[in-house]
Amino acid sequence: MTPVRELTVGQVAMRSGVAVSALHFYEARGLIRSHRTSGNQRRYSRDVLRRVAIIRVAQEVGISLADIAAAFQSLPEGRTPTREDWNLLSTAWRDELDQKIAQLKKLRDGLTDCIGCGCMSIDKCPLRNKEDRLSAQGSGARRLLVER
Amino acid sequence: MTPVRELTVGQVAMRSGVAVSALHFYEARGLIRSHRTSGNQRRYSRDVLRRVAIIRVAQEVGISLADIAAAFQSLPEGRTPTREDWNLLSTAWRDELDQKIAQLKKLRDGLTDCIGCGCMSIDKCPLRNKEDRLSAQGSGARRLLVER
DNA sequence: CTACAAGCTCAACTTAACTTGAGGTCAAGC
DNA sequence: GCTTGACCTCAAGTTAAGTTGAGCTTGTAG
């Protein structure tokens, strides 16, 4: 089996399970890179598969594309990222995940009580307490006004 | 303490920490209800505060407004919901939360390994396995509403 | 050498959950 | 009676993460 040197969008789409349009989109967002053939078609190096896989996993963990892109900035520009490079990323995300899990647990443990009881005032209820809130590195800012 | 009978939108907004526009929105979505004064202004009964608080908590847990609205359907139409009524809801959501926590844990435990290793193919990697996905089978909510 | 599948670009549409704005009404203090 | 602030409605805008479609070009199998 001769290693295929370069992949077309279609091939990447098939192998990564991501739509072609999504790949275009990721590229526009700077998450993946391609070079073009003389006929202007995209060609990808193999490590794009890893990148895409990581994008998907990170998304499932609740990390936004913007944050993923930011994290990818830490990857080496010139060379293909090594296992070390990737590990750095995953460690950071693991920490985030740990926090999210902890916060969800807190929420879960308080949910029944707090719905059942009379403590739903914003200032007193632990669930409604700003300090306890799930952290918001997300870039959205849509819901900012709501938190008082 | 004289019980304040009815609340204006502004008062509900202030006390619940939710914008007036959001309250209008919730009402349009059937999540809360109001009646009108002769001058066409909204007036809310006190238990709207609990509803709003629960909406926000549920959202943070990753439940969409549509799902919250659906859950609210189970609440009694005529009378103010009792603690029992609310408990029924919270129990169901607690189960969902438990599942989400379990999935996040799975993800966390696999993250470092799977990013570092070569198993990122869609068919083989546990993280990439469809059955293990976090994705809500529900309508549209792709990510946990964990940010803000 | 020619079909036609696969690719390309760009714009517009989608969903969730709101916010913002325009243009107009209502209620209370002075 | 007037001014001011809280309300009202309805339309349009916003963000994330893509998808869909139109119109046009490439590349490859037969």
XYZ file of C-alpha atoms (C1' of nucleotides) in Angstrom:
356
model
C 0.000 0.000 0.000
C 1.643 3.077 -1.249
C 0.969 5.954 1.066
C -1.201 8.473 -0.684
C 0.734 11.668 -0.503
C -1.986 14.208 -0.715
C -5.690 14.174 -0.124
C -8.503 15.930 -1.942
C -11.327 17.570 -0.023
C -13.583 14.689 -0.844
C -11.129 12.210 0.548
C -10.628 14.188 3.714
C -14.385 14.526 4.051
C -14.881 10.797 3.720
C -12.107 9.821 6.048
C -12.855 12.376 8.706
C -16.600 12.120 8.564
C -16.918 15.859 8.081
C -18.750 17.500 5.179
C -16.785 19.149 2.402
C -18.507 22.405 3.196
C -17.373 22.125 6.790
C -13.786 21.630 5.628
C -14.020 24.747 3.506
C -15.393 26.471 6.540
C -12.617 25.306 8.828
C -10.095 26.483 6.315
C -11.737 29.898 6.123
C -11.515 30.032 9.915
C -7.855 29.153 9.823
C -8.238 25.783 11.492
C -6.795 23.754 8.662
C -4.638 24.568 5.689
C -4.332 23.327 2.139
C -2.382 24.186 -0.920
C -3.780 24.306 -4.396
C -3.155 22.361 -7.570
C -2.501 24.216 -10.791
C -6.228 23.845 -11.366
C -7.040 25.587 -8.067
C -8.189 22.488 -6.244
C -7.322 21.930 -2.613
C -4.829 19.320 -1.594
C -4.256 18.358 2.015
C -1.375 16.702 3.744
C -2.218 13.705 5.868
C -2.007 15.421 9.192
C -5.115 17.381 8.357
C -6.983 14.248 9.387
C -5.630 14.498 12.881
C -6.452 18.154 13.012
C -10.008 17.563 11.949
C -10.408 14.722 14.405
C -9.170 16.936 17.174
C -11.459 19.738 16.120
C -14.432 17.423 16.403
C -13.410 16.006 19.739
C -12.732 19.439 21.139
C -16.104 20.644 19.934
C -17.821 17.806 21.688
C -16.081 18.800 24.840
C -17.672 22.188 24.417
C -14.777 24.154 23.000
C -15.710 26.672 20.340
C -14.010 26.820 16.971
C -12.575 30.173 17.926
C -10.933 28.650 20.979
C -9.704 25.697 19.014
C -8.198 28.021 16.471
C -6.528 29.950 19.249
C -5.125 26.765 20.709
C -3.861 25.707 17.303
C -1.847 28.890 17.214
C 0.431 27.246 19.716
C 1.262 24.513 17.240
C 4.428 24.855 15.190
C 3.965 26.645 11.921
C 6.718 25.063 9.933
C 6.706 21.396 10.799
C 4.085 18.766 11.321
C 3.095 18.825 14.993
C 4.622 16.097 17.086
C 2.903 14.050 19.718
C 4.421 16.412 22.248
C 2.811 19.382 20.590
C -0.575 17.748 20.667
C -0.155 16.645 24.239
C 0.301 20.205 25.307
C -3.061 21.030 23.833
C -4.857 18.073 25.277
C -3.530 18.789 28.716
C -4.909 22.284 28.661
C -8.258 21.088 27.419
C -8.299 18.304 29.954
C -8.120 20.870 32.674
C -11.011 22.766 31.191
C -12.934 19.557 30.986
C -12.208 18.750 34.591
C -13.610 22.084 35.590
C -16.700 21.617 33.521
C -17.303 18.219 35.031
C -16.909 19.592 38.507
C -19.326 22.382 37.790
C -21.866 20.072 36.274
C -21.661 17.907 39.351
C -22.254 20.861 41.544
C -25.208 21.775 39.442
C -26.551 18.254 39.576
C -26.198 17.988 43.303
C -27.979 21.249 43.815
C -30.621 20.903 41.172
C -33.261 18.902 42.942
C -32.942 20.793 46.166
C -32.915 24.163 44.576
C -35.877 23.539 42.359
C -37.826 22.084 45.223
C -36.941 24.689 47.782
C -37.548 28.370 48.086
C -33.996 29.525 47.554
C -34.287 30.559 43.946
C -33.455 34.175 44.562
C -30.506 35.319 42.552
C -28.477 36.433 45.510
C -28.935 33.426 47.733
C -29.283 30.310 45.607
C -25.991 28.579 44.963
C -27.158 27.673 41.494
C -27.990 31.219 40.655
C -24.825 32.521 42.166
C -22.545 34.136 39.681
C -19.381 32.818 41.239
C -20.511 29.273 40.776
C -21.319 29.673 37.156
C -19.755 27.681 34.433
C -16.898 29.698 33.168
C -17.237 31.624 30.016
C -14.192 31.680 27.859
C -16.564 31.310 24.970
C -16.358 34.304 22.729
C -20.069 34.642 22.266
C -20.910 37.427 24.689
C -24.533 37.064 23.689
C -25.771 36.345 27.139
C -23.597 38.754 29.002
C -26.244 41.281 29.872
C -28.287 38.691 31.577
C -25.890 38.042 34.375
C -26.285 40.502 37.142
C -44.617 41.799 54.617
C -47.470 42.692 52.393
C -47.398 40.343 49.443
C -46.941 42.278 46.247
C -49.664 40.916 44.070
C -48.392 41.418 40.600
C -45.118 42.246 38.980
C -44.358 44.362 35.942
C -41.837 43.171 33.347
C -39.304 45.549 34.702
C -39.680 44.152 38.180
C -39.435 40.588 36.996
C -36.380 41.522 34.956
C -34.709 43.088 37.933
C -35.530 40.315 40.339
C -34.719 37.469 38.010
C -31.656 39.005 36.424
C -33.063 38.459 32.958
C -33.517 41.207 30.388
C -36.966 42.504 29.598
C -36.509 41.457 26.000
C -35.709 37.948 27.138
C -38.897 37.836 29.155
C -40.896 38.914 26.124
C -39.087 36.200 24.241
C -39.843 33.515 26.805
C -43.449 34.513 26.736
C -43.563 34.268 22.957
C -42.072 30.797 23.294
C -44.729 29.827 25.796
C -42.360 29.461 28.728
C -43.991 32.045 30.908
C -47.350 33.679 30.949
C -48.739 37.072 31.832
C -52.001 38.879 31.693
C -52.483 42.427 30.619
C -53.666 45.569 32.311
C -56.315 47.710 30.720
C -53.436 49.648 29.244
C -52.009 46.499 27.615
C -49.068 46.156 29.951
C -47.916 42.774 31.179
C -48.457 41.732 34.753
C -46.916 38.608 36.185
C -47.848 36.514 39.164
C -45.039 35.796 41.600
C -44.395 32.271 40.504
C -42.991 33.566 37.243
C -39.820 34.218 39.204
C -39.439 30.563 39.966
C -40.130 29.664 36.381
C -37.519 32.055 35.110
C -34.983 30.847 37.648
C -35.594 27.296 36.563
C -35.311 28.233 32.919
C -31.889 29.702 33.547
C -30.670 26.796 35.611
C -31.920 24.304 33.074
C -30.217 26.210 30.300
C -26.934 26.077 32.101
C -27.331 22.388 32.389
C -27.584 22.287 28.627
C -31.313 22.003 28.161
C -32.721 23.972 25.252
C -35.641 26.337 25.602
C -37.671 24.010 23.435
C -37.034 21.143 25.824
C -37.758 23.315 28.813
C -41.014 24.381 27.231
C -41.873 20.746 26.603
C -41.103 19.872 30.208
C -43.231 22.760 31.399
C -46.138 21.215 29.553
C -46.230 18.646 32.320
C -46.933 21.344 34.853
C -50.535 21.951 35.848
C -52.286 24.548 33.772
C -54.800 25.811 36.285
C -52.962 26.055 39.560
C -49.597 27.270 40.687
C -47.203 24.329 40.503
C -46.431 22.692 43.809
C -43.067 21.544 45.001
C -44.096 18.072 43.893
C -44.662 19.282 40.365
C -41.256 20.869 40.201
C -39.576 17.852 41.695
C -40.855 15.710 38.894
C -39.091 17.988 36.455
C -35.855 18.190 38.316
C -35.655 14.443 38.634
C -35.886 13.997 34.896
C -33.274 16.655 34.291
C -31.035 15.204 36.934
C -30.904 12.018 34.960
C -29.939 13.903 31.840
C -27.271 15.687 33.793
C -25.931 12.413 35.106
C -25.602 11.136 31.585
C -23.832 14.246 30.445
C -21.393 14.039 33.307
C -20.680 10.428 32.495
C -20.035 11.269 28.868
C -17.775 14.154 29.708
C -15.789 11.886 31.989
C -15.395 9.360 29.263
C -14.233 12.086 26.973
C -11.806 13.430 29.525
C -10.317 10.055 30.215
C -9.773 9.445 26.553
C -8.707 12.881 25.491
C -5.026 12.864 26.227
C -4.488 9.352 24.983
C -6.461 9.814 21.847
C -4.877 13.088 20.881
C -1.439 11.705 21.535
C -1.943 8.382 19.853
C -2.664 7.333 16.336
C -6.176 6.056 16.908
C -8.015 9.030 15.556
C -9.782 7.161 12.797
C -13.524 7.540 12.928
C -14.256 3.842 13.187
C -11.741 2.842 15.805
C -11.212 5.690 18.237
C -13.531 5.580 21.229
C -13.743 9.334 21.156
C -14.752 9.386 17.572
C -17.248 6.631 17.990
C -20.706 7.761 17.129
C -22.427 5.939 19.943
C -20.341 7.711 22.514
C -21.077 11.149 21.226
C -22.216 13.952 23.384
C -24.309 15.388 20.639
C -27.864 15.936 21.684
C -30.180 13.773 19.675
C -32.613 16.535 20.348
C -33.309 19.363 17.982
C -30.227 21.279 17.101
C -28.417 21.845 20.345
C -24.957 20.762 19.336
C -22.977 21.967 22.263
C -23.582 22.053 25.911
C -24.789 25.459 26.770
C -21.963 25.533 29.162
C -20.553 28.852 28.233
C -22.103 31.715 30.035
C -11.792 13.060 -26.402
C -15.716 13.523 -24.137
C -18.985 12.807 -20.242
C -19.729 13.799 -15.784
C -18.298 13.423 -11.016
C -15.830 16.250 -8.108
C -14.107 20.863 -7.185
C -14.336 26.011 -6.948
C -16.427 30.661 -5.270
C -19.710 33.435 -3.317
C -23.985 34.550 -1.460
C -27.797 33.452 1.009
C -30.186 30.550 4.234
C -30.574 27.895 8.915
C -31.281 27.465 14.172
C -31.156 29.072 18.951
C -31.615 32.543 21.863
C -31.729 36.822 22.261
C -30.780 42.080 21.464
C -31.493 46.459 19.193
C -34.135 49.914 17.093
C -37.972 52.490 15.387
C -42.147 54.384 16.272
C -45.903 54.828 19.472
C -48.549 54.370 24.276
C -49.214 54.645 29.338
C -48.626 56.363 34.124
C -46.883 59.204 37.614
C -44.423 63.239 39.517
C -44.184 68.180 39.416
C -50.771 69.782 31.537
C -46.289 68.317 30.597
C -42.359 65.588 30.861
C -40.147 61.397 31.749
C -39.547 56.770 32.122
C -41.407 52.302 31.725
C -44.130 49.640 28.257
C -45.829 48.005 23.816
C -45.238 45.797 18.960
C -42.826 44.290 15.181
C -38.893 43.920 12.274
C -34.319 43.308 11.676
C -29.660 42.257 13.463
C -26.232 39.031 15.887
C -23.289 34.806 16.684
C -21.783 30.072 15.918
C -21.204 26.661 12.941
C -22.352 25.181 9.054
C -25.458 23.951 4.799
C -27.494 24.816 0.282
C -27.563 26.430 -4.273
C -26.177 28.668 -8.552
C -23.030 29.016 -12.003
C -18.615 27.703 -13.610
C -14.056 24.769 -13.883
C -11.142 20.340 -13.420
C -9.808 15.884 -13.851
C -10.349 11.276 -15.026
C -12.601 6.853 -16.722
C -14.102 4.790 -20.658
